[in-house]
Amino acid sequence: CWTPDGREIAARIVFHGGGMEGRDVLAMVEAETGAVRVFPTPKDEYPAHAFISPDGRWMAYSTSPTPTTPSLFVRPMDDVE
């Protein structure tokens, strides 16, 4: 899902190494530079289906400790690291 200004896209990233082996996270990827900002989620959950509010201030996404027990979360975009 793109931000309203078209500068970034939300993406699910799975790490392979670097101390985060197998960890799924949501991240914002800047279209122009490819810079990545991680959106913190619990280590043992699987974030997916990100949507950004029309004003660009909020992100809604589903996550779950297992792929069959989803929960919905809404967080401010300024939580991105």
mmCIF file of C-alpha atoms in Angstrom:
data_model
loop_
_atom_site.group_PDB
_atom_site.id
_atom_site.type_symbol
_atom_site.label_atom_id
_atom_site.label_comp_id
_atom_site.label_asym_id
_atom_site.label_seq_id
_atom_site.Cartn_x
_atom_site.Cartn_y
_atom_site.Cartn_z
ATOM 1 C CA CYS A 1 0.000 0.000 0.000
ATOM 2 C CA TRP A 2 1.415 3.393 -1.024
ATOM 3 C CA THR A 3 1.416 6.472 1.182
ATOM 4 C CA PRO A 4 -0.967 9.170 -0.072
ATOM 5 C CA ASP A 5 1.953 11.295 -1.325
ATOM 6 C CA GLY A 6 3.386 8.331 -3.304
ATOM 7 C CA ARG A 7 6.803 8.571 -1.636
ATOM 8 C CA GLU A 8 6.759 5.246 0.234
ATOM 9 C CA ILE A 9 5.202 1.818 0.022
ATOM 10 C CA ALA A 10 4.435 -0.534 2.901
ATOM 11 C CA ALA A 11 6.054 -3.944 2.501
ATOM 12 C CA ARG A 12 6.378 -7.156 4.485
ATOM 13 C CA ILE A 13 10.015 -8.173 4.802
ATOM 14 C CA VAL A 14 11.365 -11.520 6.003
ATOM 15 C CA PHE A 15 14.930 -11.332 7.303
ATOM 16 C CA HIS A 16 17.503 -14.019 6.528
ATOM 17 C CA GLY A 17 20.425 -13.458 8.887
ATOM 18 C CA GLY A 18 21.821 -10.497 10.765
ATOM 19 C CA GLY A 19 20.378 -11.621 14.110
ATOM 20 C CA MET A 20 16.800 -11.426 12.827
ATOM 21 C CA GLU A 21 16.719 -14.792 11.015
ATOM 22 C CA GLY A 22 13.195 -15.664 9.920
ATOM 23 C CA ARG A 23 11.669 -12.537 11.456
ATOM 24 C CA ASP A 24 8.769 -10.942 9.582
ATOM 25 C CA VAL A 25 8.376 -7.156 9.853
ATOM 26 C CA LEU A 26 6.425 -4.406 8.167
ATOM 27 C CA ALA A 27 8.540 -1.679 6.666
ATOM 28 C CA MET A 28 8.165 1.506 4.707
ATOM 29 C CA VAL A 29 10.321 1.585 1.573
ATOM 30 C CA GLU A 30 11.083 4.960 0.021
ATOM 31 C CA ALA A 31 10.385 4.818 -3.717
ATOM 32 C CA GLU A 32 13.127 7.199 -4.805
ATOM 33 C CA THR A 33 16.039 5.899 -2.716
ATOM 34 C CA GLY A 34 15.018 2.420 -1.559
ATOM 35 C CA ALA A 35 15.636 3.442 2.066
ATOM 36 C CA VAL A 36 13.836 1.145 4.514
ATOM 37 C CA ARG A 37 12.193 2.142 7.801
ATOM 38 C CA VAL A 38 11.054 -0.762 9.991
ATOM 39 C CA PHE A 39 7.605 -0.703 11.594
ATOM 40 C CA PRO A 40 8.125 -2.650 14.852
ATOM 41 C CA THR A 41 5.901 -5.695 15.392
ATOM 42 C CA PRO A 42 6.189 -8.505 17.967
ATOM 43 C CA LYS A 43 8.903 -11.052 17.167
ATOM 44 C CA ASP A 44 6.590 -14.081 17.094
ATOM 45 C CA GLU A 45 3.879 -12.613 14.870
ATOM 46 C CA TYR A 46 3.295 -12.510 11.115
ATOM 47 C CA PRO A 47 2.327 -8.987 9.956
ATOM 48 C CA ALA A 48 0.459 -8.648 6.674
ATOM 49 C CA HIS A 49 -2.160 -6.693 4.728
ATOM 50 C CA ALA A 50 -0.992 -3.172 5.535
ATOM 51 C CA PHE A 51 -3.208 -0.203 4.686
ATOM 52 C CA ILE A 52 -2.363 3.465 5.181
ATOM 53 C CA SER A 53 -5.008 6.041 6.039
ATOM 54 C CA PRO A 54 -5.843 8.670 3.396
ATOM 55 C CA ASP A 55 -4.173 11.378 5.503
ATOM 56 C CA GLY A 56 -1.009 9.234 5.872
ATOM 57 C CA ARG A 57 -1.072 9.352 9.674
ATOM 58 C CA TRP A 58 -2.148 5.765 10.457
ATOM 59 C CA MET A 59 -1.315 2.230 9.385
ATOM 60 C CA ALA A 60 -3.734 -0.658 9.822
ATOM 61 C CA TYR A 61 -2.447 -4.209 9.457
ATOM 62 C CA SER A 62 -3.241 -7.735 10.473
ATOM 63 C CA THR A 63 -0.865 -9.895 12.464
ATOM 64 C CA SER A 64 -0.999 -13.158 14.334
ATOM 65 C CA PRO A 65 1.081 -15.557 16.404
ATOM 66 C CA THR A 66 0.057 -18.212 13.874
ATOM 67 C CA PRO A 67 -1.140 -17.764 10.294
ATOM 68 C CA THR A 68 -4.664 -18.898 11.295
ATOM 69 C CA THR A 69 -5.381 -16.507 14.219
ATOM 70 C CA PRO A 70 -5.308 -12.950 12.811
ATOM 71 C CA SER A 71 -5.787 -9.731 14.763
ATOM 72 C CA LEU A 72 -6.193 -6.202 13.407
ATOM 73 C CA PHE A 73 -4.038 -3.319 14.641
ATOM 74 C CA VAL A 74 -4.046 0.411 13.920
ATOM 75 C CA ARG A 75 -0.939 2.421 14.808
ATOM 76 C CA PRO A 76 0.352 5.916 14.122
ATOM 77 C CA MET A 77 2.814 6.155 11.246
ATOM 78 C CA ASP A 78 5.314 7.979 13.456
ATOM 79 C CA ASP A 79 6.012 4.598 15.153
ATOM 80 C CA VAL A 80 8.164 3.680 12.143
ATOM 81 C CA GLU A 81 11.888 3.478 13.047
#
